PDB file of C-alpha atoms in Angstrom:
ATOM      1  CA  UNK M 117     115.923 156.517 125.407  1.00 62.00           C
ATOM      2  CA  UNK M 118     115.816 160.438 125.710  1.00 70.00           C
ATOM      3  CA  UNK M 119     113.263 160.415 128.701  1.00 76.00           C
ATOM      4  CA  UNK M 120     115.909 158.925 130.529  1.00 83.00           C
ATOM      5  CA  UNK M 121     118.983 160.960 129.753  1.00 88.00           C
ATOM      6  CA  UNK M 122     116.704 164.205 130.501  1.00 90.00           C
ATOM      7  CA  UNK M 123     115.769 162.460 133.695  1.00 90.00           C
ATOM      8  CA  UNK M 124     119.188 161.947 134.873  1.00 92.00           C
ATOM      9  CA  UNK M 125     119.839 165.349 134.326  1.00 92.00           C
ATOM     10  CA  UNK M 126     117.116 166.280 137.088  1.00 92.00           C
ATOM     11  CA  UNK M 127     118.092 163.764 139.898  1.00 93.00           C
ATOM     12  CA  UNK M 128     121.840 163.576 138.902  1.00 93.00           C
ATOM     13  CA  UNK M 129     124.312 161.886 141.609  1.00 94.00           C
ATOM     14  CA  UNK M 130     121.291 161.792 144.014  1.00 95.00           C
ATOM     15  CA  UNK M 131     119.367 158.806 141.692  1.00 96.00           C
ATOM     16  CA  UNK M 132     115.412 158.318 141.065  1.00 95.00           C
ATOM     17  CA  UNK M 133     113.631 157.896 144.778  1.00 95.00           C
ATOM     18  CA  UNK M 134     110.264 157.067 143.215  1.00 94.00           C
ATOM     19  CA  UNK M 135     109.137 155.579 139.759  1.00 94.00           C
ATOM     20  CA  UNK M 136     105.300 155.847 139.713  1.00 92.00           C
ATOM     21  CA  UNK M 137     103.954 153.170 137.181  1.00 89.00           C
ATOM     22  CA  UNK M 138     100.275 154.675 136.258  1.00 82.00           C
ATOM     23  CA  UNK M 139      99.322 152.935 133.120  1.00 73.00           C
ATOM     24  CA  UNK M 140      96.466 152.405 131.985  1.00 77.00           C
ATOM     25  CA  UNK M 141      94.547 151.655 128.535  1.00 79.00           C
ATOM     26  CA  UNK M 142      91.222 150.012 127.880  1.00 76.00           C
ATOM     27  CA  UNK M 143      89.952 148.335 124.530  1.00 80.00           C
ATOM     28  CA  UNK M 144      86.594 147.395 124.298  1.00 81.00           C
ATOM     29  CA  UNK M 145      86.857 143.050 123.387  1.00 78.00           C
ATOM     30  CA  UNK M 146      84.156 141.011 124.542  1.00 82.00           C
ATOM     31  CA  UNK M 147      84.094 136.347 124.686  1.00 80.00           C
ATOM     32  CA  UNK M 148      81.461 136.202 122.018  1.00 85.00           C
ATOM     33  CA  UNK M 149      83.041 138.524 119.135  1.00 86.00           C
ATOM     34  CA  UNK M 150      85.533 137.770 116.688  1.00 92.00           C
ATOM     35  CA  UNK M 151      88.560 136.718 118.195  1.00 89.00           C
ATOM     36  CA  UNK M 152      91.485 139.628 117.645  1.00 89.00           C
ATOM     37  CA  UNK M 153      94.604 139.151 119.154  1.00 88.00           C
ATOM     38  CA  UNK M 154      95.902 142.438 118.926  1.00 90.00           C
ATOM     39  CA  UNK M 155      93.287 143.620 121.229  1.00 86.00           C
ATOM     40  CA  UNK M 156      94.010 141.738 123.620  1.00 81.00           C
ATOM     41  CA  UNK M 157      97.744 142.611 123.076  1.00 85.00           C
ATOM     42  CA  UNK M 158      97.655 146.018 123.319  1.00 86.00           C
ATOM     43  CA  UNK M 159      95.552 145.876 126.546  1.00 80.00           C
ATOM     44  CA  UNK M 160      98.788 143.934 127.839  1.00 82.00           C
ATOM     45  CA  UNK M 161     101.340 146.114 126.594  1.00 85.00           C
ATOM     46  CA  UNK M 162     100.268 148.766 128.352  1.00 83.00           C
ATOM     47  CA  UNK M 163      98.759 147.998 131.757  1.00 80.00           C
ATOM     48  CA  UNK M 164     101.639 144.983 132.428  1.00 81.00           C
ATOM     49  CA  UNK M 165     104.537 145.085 129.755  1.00 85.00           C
ATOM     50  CA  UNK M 166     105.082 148.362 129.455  1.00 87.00           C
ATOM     51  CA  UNK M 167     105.010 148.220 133.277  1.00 87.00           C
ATOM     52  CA  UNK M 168     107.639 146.031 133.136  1.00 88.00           C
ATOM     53  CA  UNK M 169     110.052 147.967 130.548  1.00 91.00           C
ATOM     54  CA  UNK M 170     109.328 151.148 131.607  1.00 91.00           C
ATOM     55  CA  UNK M 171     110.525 150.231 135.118  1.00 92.00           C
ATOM     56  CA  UNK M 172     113.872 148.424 133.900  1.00 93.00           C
ATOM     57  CA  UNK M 173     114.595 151.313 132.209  1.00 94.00           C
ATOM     58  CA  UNK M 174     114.699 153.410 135.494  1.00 95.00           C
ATOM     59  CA  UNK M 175     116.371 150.576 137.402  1.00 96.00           C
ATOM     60  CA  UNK M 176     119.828 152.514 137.283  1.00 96.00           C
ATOM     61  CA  UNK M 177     118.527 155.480 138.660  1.00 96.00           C
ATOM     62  CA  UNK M 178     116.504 153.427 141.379  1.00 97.00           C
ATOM     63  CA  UNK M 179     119.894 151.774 142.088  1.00 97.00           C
ATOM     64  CA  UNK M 180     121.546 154.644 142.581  1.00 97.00           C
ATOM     65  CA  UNK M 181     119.519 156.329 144.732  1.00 97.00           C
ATOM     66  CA  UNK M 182     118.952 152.809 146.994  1.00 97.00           C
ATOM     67  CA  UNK M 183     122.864 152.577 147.453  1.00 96.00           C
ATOM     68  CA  UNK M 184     122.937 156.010 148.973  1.00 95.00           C
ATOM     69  CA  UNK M 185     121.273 154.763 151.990  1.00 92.00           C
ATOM     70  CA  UNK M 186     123.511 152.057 154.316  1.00 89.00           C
ATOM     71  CA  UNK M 187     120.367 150.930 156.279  1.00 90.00           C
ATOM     72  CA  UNK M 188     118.576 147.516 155.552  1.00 89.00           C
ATOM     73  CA  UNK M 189     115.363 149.687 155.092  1.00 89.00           C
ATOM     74  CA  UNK M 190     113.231 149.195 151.990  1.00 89.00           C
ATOM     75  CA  UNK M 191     111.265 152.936 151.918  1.00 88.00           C
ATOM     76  CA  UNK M 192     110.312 155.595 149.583  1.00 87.00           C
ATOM     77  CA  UNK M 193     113.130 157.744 151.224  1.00 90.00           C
ATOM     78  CA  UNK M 194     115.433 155.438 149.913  1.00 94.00           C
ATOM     79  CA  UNK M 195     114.094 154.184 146.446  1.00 95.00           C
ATOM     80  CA  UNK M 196     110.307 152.861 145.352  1.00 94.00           C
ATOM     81  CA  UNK M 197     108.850 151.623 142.629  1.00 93.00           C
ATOM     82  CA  UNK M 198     105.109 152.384 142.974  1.00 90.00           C
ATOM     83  CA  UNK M 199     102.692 150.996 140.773  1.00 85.00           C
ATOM     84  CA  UNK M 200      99.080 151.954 140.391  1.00 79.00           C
ATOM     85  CA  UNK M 201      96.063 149.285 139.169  1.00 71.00           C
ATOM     86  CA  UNK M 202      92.000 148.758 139.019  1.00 68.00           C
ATOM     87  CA  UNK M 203      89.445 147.649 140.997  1.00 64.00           C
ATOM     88  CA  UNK M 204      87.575 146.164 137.736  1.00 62.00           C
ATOM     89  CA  UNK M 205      90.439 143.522 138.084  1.00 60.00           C
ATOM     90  CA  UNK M 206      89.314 141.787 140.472  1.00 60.00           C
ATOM     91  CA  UNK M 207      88.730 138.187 140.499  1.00 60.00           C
ATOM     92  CA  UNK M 208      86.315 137.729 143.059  1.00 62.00           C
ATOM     93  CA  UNK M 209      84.173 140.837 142.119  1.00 63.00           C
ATOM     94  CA  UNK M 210      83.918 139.866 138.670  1.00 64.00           C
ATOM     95  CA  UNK M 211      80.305 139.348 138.491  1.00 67.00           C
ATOM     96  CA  UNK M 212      79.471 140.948 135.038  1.00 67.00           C
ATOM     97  CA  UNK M 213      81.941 139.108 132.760  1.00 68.00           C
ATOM     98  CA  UNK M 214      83.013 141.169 129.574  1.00 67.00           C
ATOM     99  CA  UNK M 215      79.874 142.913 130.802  1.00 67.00           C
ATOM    100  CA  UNK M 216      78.241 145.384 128.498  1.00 70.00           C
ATOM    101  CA  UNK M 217      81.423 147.428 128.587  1.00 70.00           C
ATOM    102  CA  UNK M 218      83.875 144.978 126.331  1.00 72.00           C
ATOM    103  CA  UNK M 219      86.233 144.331 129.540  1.00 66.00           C
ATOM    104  CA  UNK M 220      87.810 141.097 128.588  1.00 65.00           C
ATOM    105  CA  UNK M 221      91.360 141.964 127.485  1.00 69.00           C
ATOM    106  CA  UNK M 222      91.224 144.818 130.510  1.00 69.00           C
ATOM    107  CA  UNK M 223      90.445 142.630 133.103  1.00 67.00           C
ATOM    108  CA  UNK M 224      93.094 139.385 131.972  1.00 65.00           C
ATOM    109  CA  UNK M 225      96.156 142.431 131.738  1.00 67.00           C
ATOM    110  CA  UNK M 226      95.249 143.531 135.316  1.00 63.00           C
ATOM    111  CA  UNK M 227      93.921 140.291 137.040  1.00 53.00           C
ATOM    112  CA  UNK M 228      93.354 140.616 141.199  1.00 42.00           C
ATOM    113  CA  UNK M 229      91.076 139.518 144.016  1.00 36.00           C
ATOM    114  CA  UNK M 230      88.713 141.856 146.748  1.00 36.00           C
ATOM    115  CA  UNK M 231      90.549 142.435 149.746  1.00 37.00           C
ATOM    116  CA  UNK M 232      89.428 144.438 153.033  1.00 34.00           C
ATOM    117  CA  UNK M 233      90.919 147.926 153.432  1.00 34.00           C
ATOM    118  CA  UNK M 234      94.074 147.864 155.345  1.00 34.00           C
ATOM    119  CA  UNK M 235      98.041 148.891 155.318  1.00 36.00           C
ATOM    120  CA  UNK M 236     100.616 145.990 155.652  1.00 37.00           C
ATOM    121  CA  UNK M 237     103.821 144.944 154.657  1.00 39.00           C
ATOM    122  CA  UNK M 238     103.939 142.003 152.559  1.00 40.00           C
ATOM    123  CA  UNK M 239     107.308 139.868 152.701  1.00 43.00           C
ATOM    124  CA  UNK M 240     110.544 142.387 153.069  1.00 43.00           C
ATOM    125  CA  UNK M 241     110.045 145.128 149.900  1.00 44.00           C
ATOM    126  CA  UNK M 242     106.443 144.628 148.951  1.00 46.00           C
ATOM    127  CA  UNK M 243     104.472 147.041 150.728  1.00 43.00           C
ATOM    128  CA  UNK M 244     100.840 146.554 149.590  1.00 40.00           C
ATOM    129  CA  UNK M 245      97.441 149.134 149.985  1.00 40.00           C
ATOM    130  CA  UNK M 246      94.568 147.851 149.769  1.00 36.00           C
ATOM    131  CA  UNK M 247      91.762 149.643 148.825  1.00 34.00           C
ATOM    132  CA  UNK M 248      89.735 147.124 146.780  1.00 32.00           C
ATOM    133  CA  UNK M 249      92.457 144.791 145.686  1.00 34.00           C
ATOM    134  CA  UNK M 250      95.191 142.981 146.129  1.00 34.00           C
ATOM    135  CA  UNK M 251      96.578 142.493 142.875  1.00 33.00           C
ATOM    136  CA  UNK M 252      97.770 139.157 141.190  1.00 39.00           C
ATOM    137  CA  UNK M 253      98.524 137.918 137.865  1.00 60.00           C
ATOM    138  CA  UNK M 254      99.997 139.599 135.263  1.00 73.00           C
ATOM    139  CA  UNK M 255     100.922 142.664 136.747  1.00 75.00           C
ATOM    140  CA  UNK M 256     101.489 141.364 140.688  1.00 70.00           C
ATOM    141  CA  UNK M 257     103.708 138.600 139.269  1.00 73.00           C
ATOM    142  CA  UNK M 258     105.751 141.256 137.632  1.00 80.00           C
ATOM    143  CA  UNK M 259     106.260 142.945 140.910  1.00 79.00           C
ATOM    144  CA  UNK M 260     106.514 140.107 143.022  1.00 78.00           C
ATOM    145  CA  UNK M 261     109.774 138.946 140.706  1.00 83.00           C
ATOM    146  CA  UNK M 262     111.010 142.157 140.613  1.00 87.00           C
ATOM    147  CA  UNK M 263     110.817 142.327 144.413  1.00 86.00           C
ATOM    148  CA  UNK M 264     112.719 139.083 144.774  1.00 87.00           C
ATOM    149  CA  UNK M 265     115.346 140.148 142.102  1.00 90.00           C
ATOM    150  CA  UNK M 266     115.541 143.683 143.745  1.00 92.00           C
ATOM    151  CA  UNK M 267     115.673 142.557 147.273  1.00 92.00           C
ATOM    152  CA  UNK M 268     119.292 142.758 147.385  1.00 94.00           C
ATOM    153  CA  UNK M 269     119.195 146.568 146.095  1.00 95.00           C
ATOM    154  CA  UNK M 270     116.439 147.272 149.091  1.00 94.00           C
ATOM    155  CA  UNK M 271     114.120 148.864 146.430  1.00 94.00           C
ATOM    156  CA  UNK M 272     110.757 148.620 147.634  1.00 92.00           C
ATOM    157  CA  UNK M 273     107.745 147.539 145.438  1.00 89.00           C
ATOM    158  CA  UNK M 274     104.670 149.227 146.039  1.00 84.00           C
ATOM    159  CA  UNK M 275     100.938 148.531 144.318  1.00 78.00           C
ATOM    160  CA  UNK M 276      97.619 149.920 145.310  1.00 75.00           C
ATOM    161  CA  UNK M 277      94.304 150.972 143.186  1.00 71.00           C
ATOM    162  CA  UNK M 278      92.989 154.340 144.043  1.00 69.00           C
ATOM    163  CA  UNK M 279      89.517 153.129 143.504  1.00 66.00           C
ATOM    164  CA  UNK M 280      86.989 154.102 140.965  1.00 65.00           C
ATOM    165  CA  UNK M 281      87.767 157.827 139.658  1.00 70.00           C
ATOM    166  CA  UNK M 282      86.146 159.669 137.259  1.00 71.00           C
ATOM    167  CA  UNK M 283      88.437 160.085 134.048  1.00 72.00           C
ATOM    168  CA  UNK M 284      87.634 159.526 130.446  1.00 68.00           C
ATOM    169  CA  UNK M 285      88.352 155.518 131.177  1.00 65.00           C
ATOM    170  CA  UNK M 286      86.450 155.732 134.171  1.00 66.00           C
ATOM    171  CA  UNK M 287      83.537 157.418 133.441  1.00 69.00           C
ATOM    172  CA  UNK M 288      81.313 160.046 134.650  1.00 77.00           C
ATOM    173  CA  UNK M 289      79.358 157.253 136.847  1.00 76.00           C
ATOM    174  CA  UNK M 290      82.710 156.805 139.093  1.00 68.00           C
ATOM    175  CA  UNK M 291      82.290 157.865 143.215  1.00 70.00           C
ATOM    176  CA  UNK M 292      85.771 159.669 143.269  1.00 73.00           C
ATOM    177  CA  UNK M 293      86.824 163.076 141.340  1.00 77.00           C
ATOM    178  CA  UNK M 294      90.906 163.020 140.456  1.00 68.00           C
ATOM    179  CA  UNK M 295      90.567 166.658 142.794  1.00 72.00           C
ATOM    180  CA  UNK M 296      88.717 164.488 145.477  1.00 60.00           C
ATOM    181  CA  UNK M 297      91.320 161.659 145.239  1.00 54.00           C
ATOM    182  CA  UNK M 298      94.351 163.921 145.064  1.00 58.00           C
ATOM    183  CA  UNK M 299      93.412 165.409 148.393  1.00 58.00           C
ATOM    184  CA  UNK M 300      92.965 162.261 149.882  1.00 49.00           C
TER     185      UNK M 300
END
């Protein structure tokens, strides 16, 4: 892969602190239309598989940079793999269905449940934000192995959703700007 070779140009002996995972892709796919498959699929390679690739990819470079630090300490000093979702995930705060917006194959890639605003650590190297989610399924399962299968490398796992911004998948109806959020 060429990204990665011009990557470890950049961070060289020093390895990749931070991998932010921002994916994101919506296709409009509804329960009553036709059934299409590779709707739904591409909705899944993005916002969870190509999570998932993208991040093994980087894993030597997150490796590197973890085994530079002799502490037991799972931080973004050390080496983080930060991972970004949605709020129209969410389980619990599904009340619209597909809705008028098509968000079947959206919502079953990025699958979570409402949560309360706080800041915790979850197990040893899953530090979780929530802002309106925790996230589960397809994409917190990912983590969640890869945090088990990492532990020993003391590469933390991070996962938060910034909330409802206005981009061209968000729309112009969304309560944050990308300025507003950057500042934040």
């Amino acid at each position: 892969m060429k990204d990665i070779s011009q990557v470890e140009k950049i961070v060289g002996d020093r390895g990749l602190t931070i991998l932010l995972n921002n994916a994101g892709i919506f296709v409009k796919y509804y329960t009553n239309q036709e059934p299409n498959r590779n709707d739904i699929i591409r909705n899944f390679n993005t916002n969870a598989a190509g999570v998932a690739v993208l991040t093994q990819v980087f894993l030597p470079l997150l490796r590197k940079a973890a085994a530079q630090v002799s502490t037991e300490e799972f931080s973004t000093n050390r080496a983080a793999i930060i991972n970004i979702s949605s709020g129209v995930a969410s389980i619990s705060d599904n009340t619209s269905g597909s809705g008028t917006s098509g968000m079947l194959a959206y919502r079953i890639s990025k699958v979570g449940h409402s949560s309360v605003i706080t800041l915790k650590i979850c197990m040893k190297n899953i530090l979780i934000l929530h802002f309106h989610l925790h996230f589960q399924s397809a994409l917190n399962s990912l983590m969640k192995t890869m945090s088990i299968d990492l532990e020993g490398d003391h590469i933390l796992i991070a996962m938060f959703c910034p909330g409802w911004v206005v981009t061209d998948m968000g729309g112009q109806n969304a309560q944050i700007t990308v300025s507003g959020r950057c500042q934040s």
